[in-house]
Short mmCIF file of C-alpha atoms in Angstrom, two decimals:
data_model
loop_
_atom_site.label_atom_id
_atom_site.label_comp_id
_atom_site.label_asym_id
_atom_site.label_seq_id
_atom_site.Cartn_x
_atom_site.Cartn_y
_atom_site.Cartn_z
CA MET X 1 0.00 0.00 0.00
CA SER X 2 1.16 3.51 -0.72
CA PRO X 3 2.02 5.70 2.28
CA SER X 4 -0.44 8.18 0.82
CA ALA X 5 -3.49 6.04 0.30
CA ALA X 6 -5.74 8.90 1.41
CA ARG X 7 -4.32 11.56 -0.90
CA HIS X 8 -6.71 13.67 -2.92
CA ASP X 9 -5.69 14.23 -6.52
CA ALA X 10 -7.17 17.23 -8.31
CA LYS X 11 -9.81 16.21 -10.84
CA VAL X 12 -9.86 17.97 -14.20
CA TYR X 13 -13.24 19.29 -15.36
CA SER X 14 -14.38 20.69 -18.70
CA THR X 15 -16.46 23.83 -18.90
CA LYS X 16 -17.86 26.15 -21.55
CA LEU X 17 -18.20 29.93 -21.58
CA LEU X 18 -21.92 30.78 -21.51
CA ALA X 19 -21.95 34.55 -21.06
CA ARG X 20 -19.80 37.59 -20.30
CA ARG X 21 -20.97 40.84 -18.74
CA TRP X 22 -18.79 43.92 -18.41
CA LEU X 23 -19.26 45.70 -15.09
CA THR X 24 -16.81 48.50 -15.93
CA GLU X 25 -14.28 49.13 -18.67
CA LYS X 26 -11.84 46.70 -17.01
CA VAL X 27 -13.93 44.40 -14.84
CA PHE X 28 -16.17 41.65 -16.13
CA GLU X 29 -18.18 38.66 -14.97
CA ILE X 30 -18.30 35.38 -16.80
CA GLU X 31 -20.78 32.55 -16.54
CA LEU X 32 -19.62 28.99 -17.18
CA THR X 33 -21.28 25.60 -17.39
CA ARG X 34 -21.01 23.64 -14.17
CA PRO X 35 -20.01 19.97 -14.48
CA SER X 36 -22.63 17.88 -12.70
CA SER X 37 -20.09 16.24 -10.38
CA PHE X 38 -18.32 19.45 -9.39
CA GLN X 39 -18.97 20.40 -5.76
CA PHE X 40 -17.51 23.26 -3.76
CA THR X 41 -17.88 25.32 -0.60
CA PRO X 42 -18.58 29.08 -0.85
CA GLY X 43 -15.29 30.98 -0.81
CA GLN X 44 -13.30 28.38 -2.74
CA ARG X 45 -11.42 28.80 -6.03
CA ILE X 46 -11.11 26.98 -9.33
CA ARG X 47 -7.85 26.71 -11.28
CA PHE X 48 -8.25 27.57 -14.94
CA TYR X 49 -5.98 26.10 -17.58
CA HIS X 50 -5.31 27.47 -21.05
CA GLU X 51 -2.43 26.20 -23.17
CA THR X 52 0.53 26.23 -20.76
CA ARG X 53 -0.96 28.80 -18.41
CA GLN X 54 -3.00 28.44 -15.27
CA ARG X 55 -4.70 30.88 -12.92
CA ASP X 56 -6.90 30.64 -9.84
CA TYR X 57 -10.20 32.52 -9.55
CA SER X 58 -12.68 32.60 -6.67
CA LEU X 59 -16.21 31.53 -7.48
CA LEU X 60 -18.91 34.13 -6.91
CA THR X 61 -21.81 31.74 -7.40
CA THR X 62 -23.19 29.35 -4.80
CA PRO X 63 -23.23 25.56 -4.60
CA SER X 64 -26.99 25.56 -5.25
CA GLU X 65 -26.68 27.29 -8.64
CA SER X 66 -26.50 25.38 -11.91
CA THR X 67 -23.70 27.48 -13.43
CA LEU X 68 -20.35 28.83 -12.22
CA GLY X 69 -19.52 32.53 -12.07
CA LEU X 70 -16.28 34.48 -11.85
CA CYS X 71 -15.44 38.17 -11.60
CA LEU X 72 -12.19 39.26 -13.24
CA PHE X 73 -10.10 42.36 -13.70
CA ASN X 74 -8.83 42.49 -17.27
CA VAL X 75 -5.10 42.92 -16.64
CA GLU X 76 -3.34 44.63 -19.52
CA LYS X 77 -0.76 42.16 -20.87
CA GLY X 78 -2.03 39.69 -18.27
CA GLN X 79 -1.46 35.98 -18.70
CA PHE X 80 -5.04 34.85 -18.50
CA SER X 81 -7.71 37.53 -18.02
CA PRO X 82 -7.35 38.89 -21.61
CA VAL X 83 -8.03 35.35 -22.88
CA LEU X 84 -11.30 35.18 -20.94
CA ALA X 85 -12.13 38.76 -21.86
CA ALA X 86 -11.89 37.98 -25.56
CA ALA X 87 -12.97 34.34 -25.78
CA GLU X 88 -16.01 33.64 -27.91
CA ILE X 89 -19.15 32.42 -26.17
CA GLY X 90 -19.05 28.64 -26.34
CA THR X 91 -15.27 28.38 -25.94
CA LYS X 92 -14.25 25.35 -23.89
CA PHE X 93 -11.79 25.46 -21.00
CA SER X 94 -10.57 23.02 -18.40
CA PHE X 95 -10.22 23.60 -14.69
CA THR X 96 -9.44 21.78 -11.46
CA GLY X 97 -10.88 22.34 -8.06
CA PRO X 98 -12.22 23.22 -5.71
CA HIS X 99 -9.08 24.76 -4.24
CA GLY X 100 -8.38 26.70 -1.09
CA TYR X 101 -9.77 26.97 2.40
CA PHE X 102 -11.10 30.52 2.39
CA THR X 103 -14.47 29.46 3.69
CA TYR X 104 -16.74 30.91 6.33
CA ARG X 105 -16.24 29.44 9.79
CA PRO X 106 -19.05 30.39 12.16
CA SER X 107 -17.98 31.59 15.60
CA GLU X 108 -19.18 33.76 18.49
CA ARG X 109 -16.87 36.57 17.30
CA PRO X 110 -18.18 39.20 14.83
CA ALA X 111 -17.14 38.47 11.24
CA VAL X 112 -15.41 41.28 9.35
CA PHE X 113 -14.98 40.80 5.60
CA VAL X 114 -12.35 43.01 3.97
CA ALA X 115 -11.97 43.04 0.19
CA THR X 116 -10.10 45.07 -2.36
CA GLY X 117 -11.27 45.20 -5.97
CA THR X 118 -12.43 41.88 -7.40
CA GLY X 119 -11.47 40.27 -4.08
CA ILE X 120 -15.16 40.79 -3.33
CA ALA X 121 -16.00 37.57 -5.27
CA PRO X 122 -15.70 34.96 -2.49
CA PHE X 123 -17.74 37.15 -0.13
CA LEU X 124 -20.49 37.25 -2.72
CA SER X 125 -20.61 33.45 -2.78
CA ILE X 126 -20.50 33.22 1.01
CA SER X 127 -23.20 35.84 1.50
CA ARG X 128 -25.45 34.50 -1.26
CA SER X 129 -25.25 31.16 0.55
CA GLY X 130 -26.98 32.62 3.59
CA VAL X 131 -24.32 34.30 5.74
CA THR X 132 -25.58 37.74 6.73
CA GLU X 133 -24.14 38.71 10.12
CA PHE X 134 -21.00 40.39 8.87
CA THR X 135 -19.41 43.76 8.33
CA LEU X 136 -17.95 44.33 4.88
CA LEU X 137 -15.26 46.85 3.99
CA HIS X 138 -14.74 47.09 0.24
CA GLY X 139 -11.65 48.98 -0.86
CA VAL X 140 -11.74 50.40 -4.38
CA ARG X 141 -10.38 53.42 -6.22
CA THR X 142 -13.65 55.03 -7.29
CA ALA X 143 -17.38 54.55 -6.73
CA SER X 144 -17.78 52.97 -10.17
CA ASP X 145 -15.72 50.02 -8.90
CA LEU X 146 -18.27 49.20 -6.18
CA HIS X 147 -19.73 46.15 -7.86
CA TYR X 148 -22.56 44.37 -6.06
CA GLN X 149 -23.06 47.22 -3.58
CA ASP X 150 -26.87 46.97 -3.77
CA PHE X 151 -26.69 43.32 -2.81
CA PHE X 152 -24.30 43.89 0.07
CA ARG X 153 -26.26 46.88 1.40
CA SER X 154 -29.23 44.55 1.75
CA THR X 155 -27.35 41.63 3.32
CA ALA X 156 -24.43 42.95 5.39
CA ARG X 157 -24.89 44.16 8.95
CA LEU X 158 -22.66 47.08 7.93
CA TYR X 159 -21.31 47.83 4.45
CA VAL X 160 -18.53 50.41 4.14
CA PRO X 161 -17.21 51.38 0.70
CA CYS X 162 -13.67 52.71 1.11
CA LEU X 163 -12.61 54.93 -1.82
CA SER X 164 -8.87 55.45 -2.04
CA ALA X 165 -8.70 57.72 -5.10
CA SER X 166 -11.82 59.85 -5.20
CA PRO X 167 -12.30 61.96 -2.06
CA ASP X 168 -15.07 63.95 -3.73
CA GLN X 169 -17.21 60.81 -4.16
CA ALA X 170 -16.88 59.29 -0.68
CA GLY X 171 -19.22 61.79 0.92
CA THR X 172 -21.91 61.27 -1.67
CA ILE X 173 -22.55 57.58 -1.02
CA GLU X 174 -24.04 55.97 2.05
CA ASN X 175 -21.34 55.06 4.63
CA GLY X 176 -18.65 56.03 2.11
CA PHE X 177 -15.17 56.45 3.56
CA ASP X 178 -12.45 58.56 1.98
CA GLY X 179 -9.38 56.35 2.36
CA ARG X 180 -8.11 52.80 2.45
CA VAL X 181 -9.72 49.94 4.37
CA THR X 182 -6.74 49.91 6.74
CA GLN X 183 -7.34 53.54 7.64
CA TYR X 184 -11.00 52.83 8.35
CA LEU X 185 -10.12 49.94 10.67
CA LYS X 186 -7.54 52.07 12.43
CA GLU X 187 -9.71 55.13 12.91
CA TYR X 188 -13.27 53.83 13.27
CA PHE X 189 -13.23 50.21 14.35
CA SER X 190 -13.66 49.59 18.09
CA PRO X 191 -10.95 47.52 19.75
CA GLY X 192 -12.21 43.98 20.24
CA THR X 193 -11.94 40.41 19.07
CA TYR X 194 -13.11 39.62 15.56
CA ASP X 195 -12.83 37.04 12.80
CA PHE X 196 -11.22 38.89 9.91
CA TYR X 197 -11.55 37.51 6.39
CA LEU X 198 -9.18 39.32 4.02
CA CYS X 199 -9.30 38.93 0.25
CA GLY X 200 -7.47 41.05 -2.29
CA ARG X 201 -4.09 42.61 -2.90
CA GLN X 202 -1.24 41.37 -0.76
CA GLU X 203 -0.36 44.90 0.35
CA MET X 204 -3.83 45.20 1.92
CA ILE X 205 -3.48 41.79 3.54
CA ARG X 206 -0.10 42.70 5.01
CA ASP X 207 -1.27 46.07 6.31
CA VAL X 208 -4.49 44.75 7.84
CA THR X 209 -2.69 41.78 9.39
CA LEU X 210 -0.14 44.04 11.05
CA LEU X 211 -2.95 46.30 12.26
CA VAL X 212 -4.79 43.31 13.72
CA ASP X 213 -1.64 42.36 15.67
CA GLU X 214 -1.48 45.89 17.00
CA LYS X 215 -5.12 46.81 17.63
CA PHE X 216 -7.13 43.55 17.68
CA PRO X 217 -4.52 41.06 18.94
CA ARG X 218 -6.82 38.20 19.93
CA SER X 219 -8.66 38.19 16.63
CA LEU X 220 -8.49 35.46 13.98
CA VAL X 221 -7.29 36.22 10.46
CA TYR X 222 -8.14 34.22 7.34
CA THR X 223 -6.61 35.36 4.07
CA GLU X 224 -6.89 34.85 0.32
CA THR X 225 -4.41 36.78 -1.78
CA PHE X 226 -5.27 38.01 -5.28
CA PHE X 227 -2.12 38.58 -7.29
CA MET P 1 3.92 36.95 -8.03
CA LYS P 2 5.71 38.12 -4.92
CA ILE P 3 6.41 35.49 -2.30
CA TYR P 4 6.75 37.94 0.56
CA THR P 5 3.89 39.72 2.30
CA GLY P 6 5.63 41.28 5.30
CA GLY P 7 2.77 40.16 7.58
CA GLY P 8 5.24 38.27 9.76
CA ASP P 9 7.91 40.93 10.08
CA ARG P 10 7.02 41.55 13.71
CA GLY P 11 7.45 37.96 14.80
CA LYS P 12 3.90 36.68 14.40
CA THR P 13 2.29 34.33 11.93
CA SER P 14 -1.21 33.08 11.12
CA LEU P 15 -2.22 29.53 11.86
CA PHE P 16 -4.44 27.68 9.40
CA SER P 17 -7.23 28.01 11.96
CA GLY P 18 -6.84 31.79 11.88
CA GLU P 19 -5.10 32.62 15.15
CA ARG P 20 -2.18 35.00 15.10
CA VAL P 21 0.61 33.47 17.19
CA ASN P 22 4.22 34.18 17.99
CA LYS P 23 6.66 32.36 15.75
CA SER P 24 8.07 30.80 18.92
CA ASP P 25 4.72 29.04 19.53
CA LEU P 26 5.00 25.29 19.96
CA ARG P 27 2.72 24.71 16.97
CA VAL P 28 5.03 26.75 14.77
CA GLU P 29 8.01 24.82 16.12
CA ALA P 30 6.25 21.57 15.28
CA TYR P 31 5.24 22.40 11.72
CA GLY P 32 8.64 24.03 11.21
CA ASP P 33 10.21 20.67 12.08
CA VAL P 34 7.93 18.95 9.59
CA ASP P 35 8.93 21.50 6.94
CA GLU P 36 12.62 20.87 7.72
CA LEU P 37 12.00 17.13 7.50
CA ASN P 38 10.27 17.58 4.15
CA SER P 39 13.21 19.61 2.84
CA ALA P 40 15.68 16.96 3.98
CA LEU P 41 13.61 14.38 2.09
CA GLY P 42 13.86 16.59 -0.99
CA ALA P 43 17.65 16.56 -0.67
CA LEU P 44 17.55 12.80 -0.17
CA VAL P 45 15.54 12.31 -3.38
CA ALA P 46 18.05 14.47 -5.25
CA PHE P 47 20.86 12.13 -4.21
CA LEU P 48 19.07 8.80 -4.62
CA PRO P 49 21.03 6.23 -6.59
CA SER P 50 20.00 6.04 -10.24
CA GLY P 51 17.36 3.47 -11.10
CA GLU P 52 15.41 4.06 -7.88
CA GLY P 53 12.39 5.71 -9.47
CA THR P 54 9.91 3.72 -7.40
CA LEU P 55 11.65 4.80 -4.22
CA SER P 56 11.68 8.39 -5.40
CA GLY P 57 7.92 8.29 -5.99
CA GLU P 58 7.36 6.73 -2.59
CA ILE P 59 9.34 9.48 -0.85
CA GLN P 60 7.49 12.16 -2.75
CA ARG P 61 4.19 10.72 -1.56
CA ILE P 62 5.54 10.90 1.97
CA GLN P 63 6.41 14.55 1.31
CA SER P 64 2.78 15.11 0.33
CA ASP P 65 1.62 13.46 3.56
CA LEU P 66 3.93 15.78 5.48
CA LEU P 67 2.25 18.82 3.94
CA HIS P 68 -1.11 17.53 5.22
CA ILE P 69 0.46 16.92 8.62
CA GLY P 70 1.86 20.45 8.67
CA VAL P 71 -1.63 21.85 8.16
CA TRP P 72 -3.02 19.73 11.00
CA LEU P 73 -0.30 21.09 13.25
CA ALA P 74 -1.46 24.60 12.35
CA VAL P 75 -5.01 23.97 13.60
CA THR P 76 -5.91 24.75 17.19
CA PRO P 77 -8.13 22.29 19.08
CA GLY P 78 -11.83 22.88 18.57
CA SER P 79 -11.42 24.95 15.41
CA PRO P 80 -14.04 24.43 12.69
CA ALA P 81 -11.10 24.48 10.25
CA SER P 82 -10.41 20.85 11.17
CA SER P 83 -13.53 19.72 9.29
CA GLU P 84 -11.93 20.81 6.00
CA LEU P 85 -8.83 18.62 6.24
CA PRO P 86 -8.18 15.04 5.15
CA SER P 87 -7.55 12.69 8.04
CA ILE P 88 -4.18 11.23 8.99
CA THR P 89 -5.24 7.63 9.45
CA GLN P 90 -3.69 4.38 10.59
CA GLU P 91 -3.61 3.45 6.90
CA HIS P 92 -0.86 6.00 6.35
CA ALA P 93 1.31 4.34 9.02
CA LYS P 94 0.50 0.89 7.66
CA GLY P 95 1.72 2.03 4.26
CA LEU P 96 5.05 2.90 5.85
CA GLU P 97 5.19 -0.46 7.61
CA ALA P 98 4.78 -2.24 4.29
CA ALA P 99 7.57 -0.12 2.80
CA ILE P 100 9.85 -0.89 5.77
CA ASP P 101 9.21 -4.63 5.37
CA ARG P 102 9.94 -4.44 1.65
CA LEU P 103 13.30 -2.70 2.17
CA GLU P 104 14.35 -4.84 5.12
CA GLU P 105 13.95 -8.00 3.05
CA LYS P 106 16.86 -6.78 0.95
CA LEU P 107 19.15 -6.04 3.91
CA PRO P 108 21.26 -8.23 6.18
CA ALA P 109 20.16 -8.49 9.82
CA LEU P 110 21.51 -5.72 12.04
CA LYS P 111 23.18 -6.60 15.34
CA ASP P 112 25.16 -3.43 16.10
CA PHE P 113 24.70 0.29 16.45
CA LEU P 114 25.59 2.26 13.31
CA LEU P 115 27.23 5.59 12.78
CA PRO P 116 24.96 7.77 10.63
CA GLY P 117 26.55 8.37 7.24
CA GLY P 118 27.89 6.59 4.21
CA HIS P 119 26.62 7.51 0.75
CA VAL P 120 25.27 11.06 0.53
CA SER P 121 21.70 9.73 0.08
CA ALA P 122 22.07 7.63 3.23
CA ALA P 123 23.51 10.58 5.11
CA TRP P 124 20.45 12.68 4.15
CA ALA P 125 18.15 9.85 5.22
CA HIS P 126 19.80 9.97 8.66
CA VAL P 127 19.44 13.76 8.84
CA ALA P 128 15.76 13.38 7.93
CA ARG P 129 15.36 10.67 10.57
CA ALA P 130 16.79 12.89 13.31
CA VAL P 131 14.56 15.83 12.29
CA CYS P 132 11.59 13.44 12.18
CA ARG P 133 12.28 12.45 15.80
CA ARG P 134 12.39 16.11 16.80
CA ALA P 135 9.08 16.74 15.05
CA GLU P 136 7.61 13.77 16.88
CA ARG P 137 8.78 15.13 20.25
CA HIS P 138 7.20 18.50 19.54
CA VAL P 139 3.89 16.92 18.50
CA VAL P 140 3.88 14.86 21.70
CA ARG P 141 4.31 18.09 23.68
CA LEU P 142 1.40 19.63 21.75
CA LEU P 143 -0.77 16.71 22.72
CA ALA P 144 -0.12 17.07 26.44
CA GLY P 145 -3.36 18.08 28.14
CA ASN P 146 -5.42 18.07 24.91
CA ASP P 147 -6.67 14.62 24.15
CA GLU P 148 -10.43 14.77 23.64
CA ASP P 149 -11.08 16.85 20.53
CA GLU P 150 -10.82 16.00 16.82
CA THR P 151 -7.54 17.84 16.33
CA SER P 152 -5.88 15.88 19.14
CA LEU P 153 -7.19 12.63 17.69
CA GLN P 154 -5.55 13.56 14.42
CA LEU P 155 -2.32 14.50 16.18
CA ARG P 156 -2.21 11.06 17.77
CA GLY P 157 -2.28 9.67 14.23
CA VAL P 158 0.53 12.09 13.37
CA VAL P 159 2.66 10.80 16.24
CA THR P 160 2.18 7.22 15.02
CA TYR P 161 3.03 8.29 11.47
CA LEU P 162 6.21 10.14 12.50
CA ASN P 163 7.29 7.28 14.73
CA ARG P 164 6.96 4.88 11.82
CA LEU P 165 8.53 7.32 9.37
CA SER P 166 11.73 7.60 11.40
CA ASP P 167 11.99 3.79 11.36
CA TYR P 168 11.45 3.88 7.60
CA LEU P 169 14.20 6.46 7.20
CA PHE P 170 16.65 4.37 9.23
CA VAL P 171 16.02 1.35 7.03
CA LEU P 172 16.12 3.54 3.95
CA ALA P 173 19.57 4.85 4.94
CA ARG P 174 20.86 1.30 5.15
CA TYR P 175 19.24 0.45 1.82
CA CYS P 176 20.85 3.47 0.12
CA ASN P 177 24.27 2.41 1.39
CA LYS P 178 23.71 -1.15 0.25
CA VAL P 179 22.76 -0.29 -3.33
CA GLN P 180 25.77 2.05 -3.49
CA GLY P 181 28.10 -0.69 -2.23
CA GLN P 182 28.84 1.21 0.97
CA PRO P 183 29.05 -1.01 4.03
CA ASP P 184 27.34 0.13 7.23
CA THR P 185 29.77 1.81 9.63
CA ILE P 186 29.60 -0.08 12.92
CA TRP P 187 29.97 1.87 16.15
CA LYS P 188 33.18 0.79 17.83
CA LYS P 189 32.74 1.52 21.52
#
C-alpha cells in the first residue's frame, strides 16, 4: 500500500463559456457551465488552464446554482484575463478544483470581511449562501468600482465602501469612507476580538494583518491573496 | 507573483485556523520541524542512486503526507477548520510499515549500532530521521493536556506516522548504502 493512500488528486473538469458581462471598462463577470459532479464550498477557487498557463479565480456563485460565475479584472498584458475577456461564447476550457480553504467558519466573534477590488467575489458566494451577520469593507479606487453594492447593502450588517482615489465621491454615497480599508479599521473600528476575512491585494493583507496584531490582537485572520 | 507579504515581520504568523501566534509558539516549532523534514527528504531524493524511481515516488508521496500533517499542526483544538482537512489515518502508518518490510527484506540483519553516514543519500536519510524524531517530540508536547477533541485525535495519528517514518528512514539509509556498495559503519565503543 502507498504511504499516501488517502491523498486527494485534483480532478480535471471541462467547462464552456456561456456569457460575459462587463461591469466596468476593465472588470467583467463570466458565466460557465457547471459539471454535474463538481462540488464546492462558498469561498473556494477553481484553477483555470489554457495552453501552458494556469490561474486561480474565486467563485462568486453558490453551490446551489447550476452554473459557475467568476469576476475578473482584465489585466493589460495579463497571462489569463485577456483570454477570458476575448474568448467567444461557447469556448471550452478546463479547470481543477475546488481549491483553497477561504471558507466561512461560524464563531461567536463578529465576522469582518475586507476586500479590495475583485477580491469581493468569495464574499459574494459566502453571503449569497446565507451568511448575513458580517461587516464588509470594500476597498476600491472610485465609486464605479463598487460592484454588487446593492446586494451587500441589503445583506451585510454594515457595508462600508472605502474609496482610495476619489475623495469627492466618498461623501456622496451611504457610509462612504475617503481612504483605504486599513485607515478605516484604524480610525473607526472599536478595539475587540473579531474574525477577519481578508481577500485582495497582498499589500492590503499585510497592512491589515499588522494592524490586527497591534489593535485587535486576539482576533483570527483568514486570508486569500489576489495577485 | 511576490512570495513575501511582510505580515510576519514583527514575529507573528497566522495559523491555518486563523489565530495570530508568535513564531516561537509550539505549533510553529512543530510544523517548522515537519517542513525541515520535508526539505531533507527533498535533498535525499536528489541524491538517490539512479534506477530508484519507485523509491523516489514513494518518498514524494511521503512529502505530500507531510504537507497535510503540517496543516493539522497549524489547527488549534476545537477549530471548525479541522472539518476541511483530510484525516491522517492508521492506513498511512500501515503504508510505511509495508515499505519498511519491503526494504528490510533486501538487507542483512543488524546486530550493532551504526554511525549515521555513508553515501550522501544515506547521510540525508539519517538527517531526515533525526529531524523526524524532533518533530515527533514536539507533537507529543502539543498533545499534552489536549486529548479529547478531533484535532488531538488527528495528532495522535501524526505521532504514530512520525514514529513509523523515522523507522522507515533508518532502514532507507541502510538500503541506500547497500545499493551504493557502501558497508554500514559499525559503532566501535
